[in-house]
Short mmCIF file of C-alpha atoms and ligand atoms in Angstrom, two decimals:
data_model
loop_
_atom_site.label_atom_id
_atom_site.label_comp_id
_atom_site.label_asym_id
_atom_site.label_seq_id
_atom_site.Cartn_x
_atom_site.Cartn_y
_atom_site.Cartn_z
CA MET A 1390 122.19 -48.79 47.24
CA SER A 1391 125.00 -46.58 45.88
CA THR A 1392 124.29 -43.41 43.92
CA ARG A 1393 126.04 -44.98 40.96
CA SER A 1394 123.63 -47.92 40.97
CA GLU A 1395 120.71 -45.51 41.26
CA GLN A 1396 121.97 -43.60 38.22
CA ALA A 1397 122.50 -46.73 36.17
CA ARG A 1398 119.03 -48.05 37.02
CA ALA A 1399 117.55 -44.65 36.18
CA VAL A 1400 119.18 -44.74 32.71
CA LEU A 1401 117.73 -48.18 31.98
CA ARG A 1402 114.31 -47.03 33.13
CA ALA A 1403 114.50 -43.83 31.08
CA ASN A 1404 115.55 -45.77 27.96
CA ASP A 1405 112.83 -48.39 28.43
CA ARG A 1406 110.26 -48.14 25.64
CA GLY A 1407 108.02 -50.90 26.99
CA GLY A 1408 109.83 -54.23 27.23
CA TYR A 1409 112.96 -53.15 25.38
CA CYS A 1410 115.58 -50.44 25.84
CA VAL A 1411 116.81 -48.09 23.17
CA PRO A 1412 120.62 -47.75 23.42
CA THR A 1413 120.07 -44.03 24.04
CA ALA A 1414 117.35 -41.52 23.18
CA ARG A 1415 117.38 -39.99 19.66
CA LEU A 1416 120.77 -41.28 18.39
CA TYR A 1417 119.54 -44.91 18.51
CA PRO A 1418 115.74 -44.99 18.83
CA PHE A 1419 115.11 -48.75 18.27
CA GLN A 1420 116.21 -52.06 19.80
CA TRP A 1421 119.75 -53.18 18.92
CA ASN A 1422 120.84 -56.81 19.09
CA TRP A 1423 124.06 -56.96 21.13
CA ASP A 1424 123.14 -53.87 23.15
CA SER A 1425 120.09 -55.73 24.41
CA ALA A 1426 122.06 -58.77 25.49
CA PHE A 1427 124.17 -56.62 27.82
CA VAL A 1428 121.13 -54.62 28.87
CA ALA A 1429 119.32 -57.85 29.84
CA MET A 1430 122.22 -58.77 32.14
CA GLY A 1431 122.12 -55.26 33.62
CA TRP A 1432 118.38 -55.42 34.31
CA ALA A 1433 118.76 -58.84 35.88
CA THR A 1434 120.92 -57.37 38.67
CA PHE A 1435 117.74 -55.80 40.10
CA ASP A 1436 114.75 -57.01 38.04
CA GLU A 1437 115.11 -60.52 36.64
CA ALA A 1438 111.74 -60.56 34.91
CA ARG A 1439 112.59 -57.37 33.02
CA GLY A 1440 115.92 -58.91 32.02
CA TRP A 1441 114.11 -61.85 30.39
CA ARG A 1442 111.70 -59.47 28.72
CA GLU A 1443 114.59 -57.64 27.02
CA ILE A 1444 115.70 -60.93 25.43
CA GLU A 1445 112.15 -61.93 24.48
CA SER A 1446 111.53 -58.53 22.86
CA LEU A 1447 114.62 -58.88 20.70
CA LEU A 1448 113.50 -62.36 19.65
CA ILE A 1449 110.20 -60.91 18.42
CA GLY A 1450 112.31 -59.77 15.47
CA GLN A 1451 113.90 -63.18 14.80
CA TRP A 1452 113.47 -64.47 11.25
CA GLU A 1453 112.14 -67.93 10.35
CA ASP A 1454 115.64 -69.03 9.29
CA GLY A 1455 116.98 -68.14 12.76
CA LEU A 1456 118.60 -64.75 12.00
CA VAL A 1457 118.50 -62.40 14.96
CA PRO A 1458 118.62 -59.00 13.27
CA GLN A 1459 120.89 -56.14 14.21
CA ILE A 1460 117.91 -53.77 14.69
CA VAL A 1461 114.25 -54.35 15.52
CA PHE A 1462 112.20 -51.29 14.56
CA HIS A 1463 109.48 -51.70 17.20
CA ALA A 1464 108.09 -48.15 16.78
CA PRO A 1465 108.65 -45.49 14.10
CA SER A 1466 111.19 -42.70 14.58
CA ASP A 1467 112.67 -40.14 12.25
CA ASP A 1468 115.80 -39.74 14.37
CA TYR A 1469 117.83 -42.53 12.74
CA PHE A 1470 119.18 -43.37 9.31
CA PRO A 1471 118.88 -45.94 7.74
CA GLY A 1472 115.30 -46.61 8.89
CA PRO A 1473 113.04 -49.52 7.82
CA GLU A 1474 112.27 -48.02 4.40
CA VAL A 1475 115.94 -48.35 3.40
CA TRP A 1476 116.16 -51.99 4.47
CA GLY A 1477 112.92 -52.76 2.62
CA ILE A 1478 112.04 -55.80 4.73
CA SER A 1479 108.33 -56.30 5.15
CA ARG A 1480 107.93 -57.88 8.54
CA THR A 1481 106.01 -56.82 11.60
CA PRO A 1482 107.79 -55.28 13.37
CA PRO A 1483 110.24 -54.35 10.59
CA THR A 1484 113.89 -55.27 11.09
CA SER A 1485 117.24 -54.71 9.43
CA GLY A 1486 118.58 -57.61 7.36
CA ILE A 1487 122.01 -58.14 8.92
CA THR A 1488 123.05 -59.26 12.40
CA GLN A 1489 125.41 -58.33 15.25
CA PRO A 1490 127.80 -60.14 17.62
CA PRO A 1491 125.80 -62.99 19.24
CA VAL A 1492 126.00 -62.24 22.97
CA LEU A 1493 122.40 -63.40 23.51
CA ALA A 1494 122.98 -67.02 24.59
CA THR A 1495 125.61 -65.80 27.06
CA ALA A 1496 123.09 -63.36 28.51
CA ALA A 1497 120.34 -65.99 28.74
CA ALA A 1498 122.67 -68.52 30.40
CA ARG A 1499 123.75 -65.89 32.93
CA LEU A 1500 120.16 -64.92 33.74
CA TRP A 1501 119.20 -68.57 34.11
CA GLN A 1502 122.16 -69.56 36.28
CA GLY A 1503 122.17 -66.46 38.48
CA ALA A 1504 118.38 -66.38 39.03
CA LYS A 1505 116.92 -65.95 42.48
CA ASP A 1506 113.47 -66.71 41.10
CA ARG A 1507 114.29 -70.25 39.97
CA ALA A 1508 110.83 -71.27 38.77
CA THR A 1509 110.35 -68.26 36.50
CA SER A 1510 113.83 -68.48 35.12
CA GLU A 1511 113.43 -72.20 34.29
CA GLU A 1512 110.25 -71.42 32.41
CA ARG A 1513 111.66 -68.48 30.50
CA ALA A 1514 114.98 -70.13 29.69
CA ALA A 1515 113.10 -73.20 28.41
CA ALA A 1516 111.07 -70.94 26.12
CA VAL A 1517 114.01 -69.03 24.65
CA TYR A 1518 116.37 -72.02 24.33
CA PRO A 1519 114.99 -73.25 20.94
CA ARG A 1520 115.20 -69.70 19.57
CA LEU A 1521 118.83 -69.40 20.62
CA LEU A 1522 119.59 -72.78 19.12
CA ALA A 1523 117.96 -71.65 15.85
CA SER A 1524 120.07 -68.52 15.89
CA HIS A 1525 123.27 -70.55 16.24
CA HIS A 1526 122.10 -72.80 13.39
CA TRP A 1527 121.68 -69.65 11.34
CA TRP A 1528 125.28 -68.62 12.03
CA ALA A 1529 126.55 -72.03 10.96
CA ASN A 1530 124.35 -72.37 7.86
CA ALA A 1531 124.33 -68.79 6.61
CA ARG A 1532 127.85 -67.72 7.50
CA ASP A 1533 129.96 -70.86 7.60
CA PRO A 1534 128.29 -73.21 5.14
CA GLN A 1535 131.60 -75.01 4.47
CA GLY A 1536 132.15 -75.72 8.17
CA THR A 1537 135.52 -73.96 8.41
CA GLY A 1538 135.00 -73.03 12.08
CA LEU A 1539 134.95 -69.28 11.33
CA VAL A 1540 131.79 -67.32 10.51
CA ALA A 1541 131.88 -64.58 7.90
CA THR A 1542 130.77 -61.03 8.55
CA LEU A 1543 129.39 -59.14 5.57
CA HIS A 1544 128.95 -55.61 6.88
CA PRO A 1545 131.02 -53.59 9.38
CA TRP A 1546 127.76 -52.92 11.26
CA GLU A 1547 127.58 -56.66 11.93
CA THR A 1548 130.85 -56.49 13.86
CA GLY A 1549 129.39 -53.69 16.01
CA MET A 1550 132.79 -52.00 15.47
CA ASP A 1551 131.67 -50.08 12.43
CA ASN A 1552 134.65 -47.91 11.47
CA SER A 1553 137.45 -49.95 13.05
CA PRO A 1554 140.78 -49.54 11.21
CA ALA A 1555 140.71 -53.34 10.89
CA TRP A 1556 138.12 -52.87 8.10
CA ASP A 1557 139.89 -50.08 6.18
CA ALA A 1558 141.60 -52.23 3.56
CA ALA A 1559 138.65 -54.60 3.07
CA MET A 1560 136.22 -51.66 2.86
CA ALA A 1561 138.38 -49.96 0.21
CA ARG A 1562 137.00 -52.63 -2.16
CA VAL A 1563 133.41 -51.51 -1.54
CA PRO A 1564 132.23 -48.89 -4.05
CA THR A 1565 130.97 -45.55 -2.73
CA ASP A 1566 127.98 -45.19 -5.08
CA THR A 1567 124.55 -45.77 -3.56
CA VAL A 1568 121.00 -46.20 -4.84
CA THR A 1569 119.68 -44.91 -1.53
CA MET A 1570 119.96 -41.22 -0.79
CA ILE A 1571 122.08 -40.80 2.36
CA ARG A 1572 120.37 -38.63 4.98
CA ARG A 1573 122.49 -39.09 8.08
CA ARG A 1574 120.91 -38.23 11.41
CA ASP A 1575 123.71 -39.32 13.77
CA THR A 1576 125.87 -36.27 13.08
CA SER A 1577 123.09 -33.95 14.22
CA HIS A 1578 122.95 -35.75 17.60
CA VAL A 1579 126.70 -36.23 18.19
CA ASP A 1580 129.86 -34.31 17.21
CA PRO A 1581 130.83 -35.56 13.70
CA ALA A 1582 134.45 -35.87 14.91
CA MET A 1583 133.24 -38.78 17.07
CA ARG A 1584 131.42 -40.58 14.26
CA PRO A 1585 132.33 -42.47 11.06
CA ARG A 1586 133.20 -40.29 8.05
CA ALA A 1587 130.96 -39.54 5.04
CA GLU A 1588 132.87 -42.00 2.85
CA ASP A 1589 132.34 -44.78 5.42
CA TYR A 1590 128.60 -44.19 5.21
CA GLN A 1591 128.64 -44.34 1.41
CA ARG A 1592 130.22 -47.77 1.64
CA PHE A 1593 127.92 -48.90 4.49
CA ILE A 1594 124.88 -47.98 2.42
CA HIS A 1595 126.31 -49.44 -0.79
CA LEU A 1596 126.37 -52.80 1.03
CA VAL A 1597 122.79 -52.39 2.26
CA ASP A 1598 121.66 -51.60 -1.32
CA ALA A 1599 123.52 -54.67 -2.61
CA PHE A 1600 121.95 -57.05 -0.07
CA ARG A 1601 118.47 -55.61 -0.64
CA SER A 1602 118.92 -56.27 -4.36
CA VAL A 1603 119.31 -60.02 -3.62
CA ALA A 1604 116.31 -59.96 -1.27
CA TRP A 1605 118.47 -60.72 1.80
CA GLN A 1606 118.97 -64.34 0.78
CA PRO A 1607 121.88 -65.60 2.88
CA ALA A 1608 123.61 -67.64 0.17
CA ARG A 1609 123.38 -64.78 -2.35
CA MET A 1610 124.65 -62.27 0.19
CA LEU A 1611 127.65 -64.45 0.90
CA GLN A 1612 128.28 -64.73 -2.84
CA ILE A 1613 127.99 -61.08 -3.86
CA SER A 1614 129.30 -59.18 -0.85
CA PRO A 1615 132.42 -57.12 -1.63
CA PHE A 1616 133.16 -57.11 2.12
CA LYS A 1617 133.70 -60.48 3.80
CA VAL A 1618 135.84 -60.90 6.88
CA ALA A 1619 136.30 -63.35 9.74
CA ASP A 1620 135.99 -60.88 12.59
CA ILE A 1621 137.90 -62.05 15.65
CA GLY A 1622 135.36 -60.29 17.91
CA THR A 1623 132.29 -61.96 16.41
CA ASN A 1624 133.96 -65.38 16.24
CA ALA A 1625 135.20 -65.23 19.83
CA ILE A 1626 131.82 -64.03 21.10
CA LEU A 1627 130.10 -66.81 19.15
CA LEU A 1628 132.44 -69.44 20.61
CA ARG A 1629 131.67 -68.17 24.12
CA ALA A 1630 127.96 -68.18 23.26
CA GLU A 1631 128.20 -71.78 21.99
CA ARG A 1632 129.70 -72.84 25.34
CA ASP A 1633 126.88 -71.03 27.15
CA LEU A 1634 124.29 -72.56 24.82
CA LEU A 1635 125.76 -75.98 25.62
CA ARG A 1636 125.09 -75.33 29.31
CA LEU A 1637 121.48 -74.45 28.49
CA ALA A 1638 121.27 -77.51 26.24
CA GLY A 1639 122.37 -79.63 29.20
CA ARG A 1640 119.07 -78.71 30.85
CA PHE A 1641 116.70 -77.95 27.98
CA GLY A 1642 118.15 -79.63 24.87
CA SER A 1643 118.41 -83.10 23.36
CA PRO A 1644 121.54 -85.30 23.10
CA ARG A 1645 121.58 -84.40 19.41
CA ASP A 1646 121.62 -80.66 20.18
CA ARG A 1647 124.51 -81.17 22.56
CA ALA A 1648 126.51 -83.21 20.06
CA GLU A 1649 126.02 -80.59 17.35
CA ILE A 1650 127.04 -77.71 19.61
CA ALA A 1651 130.08 -79.60 20.90
CA GLU A 1652 131.16 -80.31 17.33
CA ARG A 1653 130.93 -76.63 16.41
CA ILE A 1654 132.93 -75.71 19.52
CA THR A 1655 135.75 -78.05 18.55
CA ARG A 1656 135.86 -76.59 15.03
CA MET A 1657 135.83 -73.00 16.26
CA GLU A 1658 138.56 -73.56 18.86
CA ALA A 1659 140.91 -74.84 16.18
CA ALA A 1660 140.04 -72.07 13.70
CA ILE A 1661 140.38 -69.25 16.23
CA GLY A 1662 143.74 -70.70 17.27
CA ARG A 1663 144.93 -70.10 13.70
CA LEU A 1664 144.18 -66.38 14.05
CA TRP A 1665 146.93 -65.91 16.64
CA ASP A 1666 149.56 -63.39 15.53
CA PRO A 1667 152.81 -63.75 17.52
CA ALA A 1668 154.20 -60.51 16.05
CA LEU A 1669 151.18 -58.48 17.21
CA GLY A 1670 150.92 -60.45 20.46
CA LEU A 1671 147.22 -60.57 19.75
CA PHE A 1672 144.57 -62.50 17.82
CA ARG A 1673 143.64 -60.87 14.52
CA CYS A 1674 140.91 -60.75 11.89
CA PHE A 1675 141.09 -62.38 8.46
CA ASP A 1676 140.04 -60.90 5.14
CA LEU A 1677 138.11 -63.70 3.43
CA ILE A 1678 138.18 -62.01 0.01
CA GLY A 1679 141.83 -60.93 0.02
CA GLY A 1680 142.77 -64.26 1.61
CA ALA A 1681 145.10 -62.63 4.15
CA ALA A 1682 145.24 -61.86 7.84
CA ILE A 1683 144.51 -58.26 8.86
CA PRO A 1684 147.55 -57.02 10.77
CA VAL A 1685 145.82 -54.29 12.80
CA GLY A 1686 145.70 -54.56 16.59
CA ILE A 1687 142.18 -53.98 17.93
CA SER A 1688 140.65 -54.58 21.34
CA ALA A 1689 138.57 -57.43 19.89
CA GLY A 1690 141.88 -59.27 19.46
CA PHE A 1691 141.75 -59.96 23.23
CA LEU A 1692 138.29 -61.53 23.07
CA PRO A 1693 139.43 -65.13 22.51
CA LEU A 1694 140.13 -64.89 26.27
CA PHE A 1695 136.37 -64.43 26.78
CA ALA A 1696 135.87 -67.53 24.62
CA GLY A 1697 138.32 -69.59 26.68
CA ALA A 1698 140.36 -70.03 23.50
CA ALA A 1699 143.77 -68.69 24.56
CA SER A 1700 146.55 -71.00 25.73
CA THR A 1701 148.46 -70.28 28.96
CA GLU A 1702 151.36 -68.91 26.92
CA GLN A 1703 149.01 -66.70 24.87
CA VAL A 1704 147.43 -65.33 28.07
CA HIS A 1705 150.90 -64.14 29.15
CA VAL A 1706 151.59 -62.56 25.77
CA LEU A 1707 148.16 -60.86 25.72
CA ALA A 1708 148.88 -59.40 29.16
CA ALA A 1709 152.23 -58.07 27.88
CA THR A 1710 150.50 -56.52 24.85
CA LEU A 1711 148.06 -54.75 27.14
CA ASP A 1712 150.99 -53.49 29.21
CA ARG A 1713 152.50 -51.98 26.06
CA TRP A 1714 149.20 -50.24 25.29
CA THR A 1715 149.08 -48.93 28.87
CA ALA A 1716 152.41 -47.21 28.35
CA LEU A 1717 150.82 -45.19 25.52
CA VAL A 1718 147.39 -44.28 26.96
CA PRO A 1719 146.34 -44.06 30.61
CA TRP A 1720 142.90 -45.69 30.22
CA LEU A 1721 142.23 -49.29 29.22
CA VAL A 1722 141.21 -50.72 26.80
CA PRO A 1723 141.47 -48.53 23.67
CA SER A 1724 139.56 -50.05 20.75
CA THR A 1725 142.62 -49.69 18.48
CA ASP A 1726 146.30 -50.22 19.31
CA PRO A 1727 147.32 -46.69 20.42
CA GLY A 1728 150.67 -47.20 18.66
CA HIS A 1729 148.98 -47.79 15.29
CA ALA A 1730 148.95 -44.98 12.71
CA SER A 1731 145.12 -45.18 12.42
CA PHE A 1732 144.48 -44.67 16.15
CA GLU A 1733 142.06 -41.75 16.74
CA PRO A 1734 141.08 -41.32 20.41
CA LEU A 1735 137.69 -39.73 19.73
CA ARG A 1736 136.37 -41.41 16.62
CA TYR A 1737 133.97 -44.20 17.57
CA TRP A 1738 135.76 -47.57 17.07
CA ARG A 1739 139.11 -46.13 16.00
CA GLY A 1740 140.40 -45.54 19.53
CA PRO A 1741 137.80 -44.92 22.27
CA VAL A 1742 137.26 -47.30 25.19
CA TRP A 1743 133.93 -49.18 25.27
CA ALA A 1744 132.65 -50.50 28.61
CA VAL A 1745 131.12 -53.66 27.13
CA VAL A 1746 134.38 -54.70 25.49
CA ASN A 1747 136.23 -53.98 28.74
CA TRP A 1748 133.80 -56.20 30.62
CA MET A 1749 134.32 -59.09 28.21
CA ILE A 1750 138.12 -58.74 28.22
CA ALA A 1751 138.22 -58.50 32.02
CA THR A 1752 135.98 -61.56 32.32
CA GLY A 1753 138.34 -63.39 29.95
CA PHE A 1754 141.47 -62.50 31.93
CA ALA A 1755 139.74 -63.46 35.19
CA ASP A 1756 138.61 -66.81 33.73
CA ALA A 1757 142.19 -67.40 32.58
CA GLY A 1758 143.47 -66.74 36.12
CA ASN A 1759 145.00 -63.28 35.61
CA THR A 1760 143.04 -61.41 38.26
CA THR A 1761 145.55 -58.53 38.39
CA ILE A 1762 144.78 -57.42 34.85
CA ALA A 1763 141.08 -58.21 35.23
CA THR A 1764 140.96 -55.95 38.30
CA ARG A 1765 142.89 -53.20 36.54
CA ILE A 1766 140.42 -53.20 33.59
CA ARG A 1767 137.39 -53.30 35.89
CA ASP A 1768 138.76 -50.46 38.03
CA ASP A 1769 139.50 -48.37 34.95
CA THR A 1770 135.95 -48.98 33.70
CA ARG A 1771 134.41 -47.96 37.03
CA ARG A 1772 136.58 -44.82 37.18
CA LEU A 1773 135.79 -43.91 33.57
CA ILE A 1774 132.10 -44.14 34.40
CA SER A 1775 132.42 -42.11 37.57
CA THR A 1776 134.31 -39.31 35.80
CA GLY A 1777 132.92 -39.55 32.25
CA GLY A 1778 129.33 -40.58 33.10
CA LEU A 1779 127.30 -43.38 31.53
CA SER A 1780 128.61 -42.37 28.11
CA GLU A 1781 128.60 -44.36 24.92
CA TYR A 1782 132.43 -44.51 24.90
CA PHE A 1783 135.48 -42.84 26.47
CA ASP A 1784 138.59 -41.04 25.25
CA PRO A 1785 141.52 -43.27 26.37
CA THR A 1786 143.92 -40.32 26.50
CA ASN A 1787 142.00 -38.34 29.14
CA GLY A 1788 139.06 -40.47 30.34
CA LYS A 1789 136.38 -38.07 29.07
CA GLY A 1790 132.96 -39.48 28.17
CA VAL A 1791 132.23 -39.10 24.44
CA GLY A 1792 129.57 -40.06 21.87
CA GLY A 1793 125.99 -40.37 23.14
CA ALA A 1794 125.09 -39.78 26.81
CA ASP A 1795 122.98 -41.91 29.18
CA PHE A 1796 123.82 -45.09 27.36
CA SER A 1797 121.96 -48.30 28.23
CA TRP A 1798 124.82 -50.75 27.78
CA THR A 1799 127.24 -48.61 29.78
CA ALA A 1800 124.60 -48.49 32.54
CA ALA A 1801 124.30 -52.27 32.32
CA ILE A 1802 128.06 -52.75 32.69
CA SER A 1803 128.12 -50.31 35.59
CA LEU A 1804 125.53 -52.50 37.32
CA LEU A 1805 127.40 -55.71 36.51
CA LEU A 1806 130.58 -54.26 37.97
CA GLN A 1807 128.81 -53.32 41.18
CA ASP A 1808 126.66 -56.39 41.55
CA ALA A 1809 128.02 -58.05 44.68
CA GLY A 1810 125.84 -61.12 44.31
CA VAL A 1811 127.18 -62.23 40.94
CA LYS A 1812 130.74 -62.56 39.72
CA ALA A 1813 131.50 -59.34 37.75
C1 DGY B 2237 125.05 -47.03 13.75
O1 DGY B 2237 124.09 -46.74 13.04
O2 DGY B 2237 125.91 -46.23 14.12
C2 DGY B 2237 125.15 -48.40 14.30
O3 DGY B 2237 126.40 -48.65 14.85
C3 DGY B 2237 124.70 -49.46 13.36
O4 DGY B 2237 124.42 -50.61 14.13
#
């Protein structure tokens, strides 16, 4: 086994808190939703049972209406803000009241299909399938009750891309006053120049206060939220997850399940198609309150490739867009168009490269038949990891590792990129 694999396995083991991984020690001391989906796939490259356990642990936090929360607070920690007391949700274990991009069904389908231990994987996939189905029902009912084919996101934390410039204009509508006293912990663990600004946090917490005041009822949240966007990342990831859920439904579901999922897929394909921006050469997000497209190029704009939602012509244009970005920064894929005025190479989702996004974009290009670009992105990701370590994210101008160190999802991607047995 290579030293790199050893290191990646060691990070997962060190971040294991007993059936779930924290993203990294101190900065993120609980279980996070989309982190765990990638982490499950990483574990499965050398310990399939532990991969399933990661998914099952996250589902311990699932709500009765199907919501899979963004954070499950399995054990107390004073290292993170906002902790369970701010969310005010009395469950055991406590959870946050919002969600994150739904990678989980994709992870479960991958574990099931790639399993060496067939019997165990059949049993565990059969057990999680109804929970995944419930979670996709939640997305449809809570976030697209009119059946438009696009789900709404109500908090930048739900996109996972917290301070992306794509949210700047929509977030300007969110007031900065808060009921909750803000006691940030992140900036004592990581250089504040790599984190969201103070004003971003005021708005993030204003939204949490607002949702708590309506007791986290989905319909009320949708009604009162001053931030409501159709995030291209979340919608593309959900479409991919629906396709993967359909594969699971082929084995574990009913004809009715399959018909429902297929119907949602058809609606989403059409709606995502309408988010294509020929001028940007990219898919874009849509501001559901302002009623206008968001003309900011972000790496999530490539994710319809991962969802199998780009036409042959669009695949060519997306490749050309990436070429243009490559002329501006040496490392792919910056989270924001490096030619955009808001690009900041160090600040979290305003510029840095994220290994998980690279993996999804590379998978998308490979699925669409462009193996040259897929290989380029995978090679860049491997080289970033070998020079910048298993960091949270990377500076696209010089390849340095930034943010938190020893990051679980970067370790998982490192393993996926080295796993000879399974298609990267
Ligand atoms: C944070 O606290 O920085 C997270 O991104 C929220 O999920």
